[in-house]
């Protein structure tokens, strides 16, 4: 899966674009390899095994993902209209929702606090992730922020014979406020993760590279696959087969036909591995074969420091495979 990285080192972006490679994959790999920003993000391991929908659902529809290892239920929230009636808001979806969630979780781990700075800090981070601070992009971000604020999630993860349950709102305080003077909704200066969600995040953080997220920031399934591989590959004791049926259950909810899912998943897997050169994956007729691989943050000692502890932090070094 690392062929494109070797070709880029040998021939450069323009040279590889003349060959039989998907331009999106070439651009993602080249952007990632050329990105010198060593930022590290974190997500809760549950999100690496089950994620939000890729496309908008009916506003009153819940979202559910069930696999052998994890069950995720996201229930949409409601708000009161000016006339007193209730309005469904809908569950968060797409790449923007994932980026907001990544920011909230990364900041919580970085500061070891449920209190998260928003306002200029969030806008600056979204800018670093390649999201324009104005126009339709920020409107989409605000819509997803409202959905995240109001939805309720239930996570149940089975691991080593034990079950971890998160059943809570994601945040205890809205991510935004209505500001009549500025003519629209504005992000608050601070928000707070729910205690249950923060506790599970502290116990089970998965480190990922911000440069990888930046290179595939518009592709929600590729983001999900990258996070899954970051969580899964480096702990494998031996090669593991994963069937198309299992992959469809985890990533393909909303795609009815398995053959359509296989085509879409294969394209998105190529994007995910374009920003994870160390990933050792083979595509087989039965599904995937995952082999033990270095984590994406391979050159860094990822130690999350909590009160009374010291953290060892080093910048990651990119290798082409």
mmCIF file of C-alpha atoms in Angstrom, residues 78-87 89 150:
data_model
loop_
_atom_site.group_PDB
_atom_site.id
_atom_site.type_symbol
_atom_site.label_atom_id
_atom_site.label_comp_id
_atom_site.label_asym_id
_atom_site.label_seq_id
_atom_site.Cartn_x
_atom_site.Cartn_y
_atom_site.Cartn_z
ATOM 1 C CA UNK A 78 -34.313 18.970 19.750
ATOM 2 C CA UNK A 79 -34.723 22.649 20.434
ATOM 3 C CA UNK A 80 -37.686 24.921 21.082
ATOM 4 C CA UNK A 81 -38.900 27.169 18.268
ATOM 5 C CA UNK A 82 -40.068 30.747 19.003
ATOM 6 C CA UNK A 83 -43.698 29.519 18.918
ATOM 7 C CA UNK A 84 -42.983 26.925 21.612
ATOM 8 C CA UNK A 85 -43.029 23.863 19.346
ATOM 9 C CA UNK A 86 -40.092 21.444 19.237
ATOM 10 C CA UNK A 87 -37.707 21.080 16.314
ATOM 11 C CA UNK A 89 -31.843 19.113 15.037
ATOM 12 C CA UNK A 150 -27.642 18.608 21.289
#
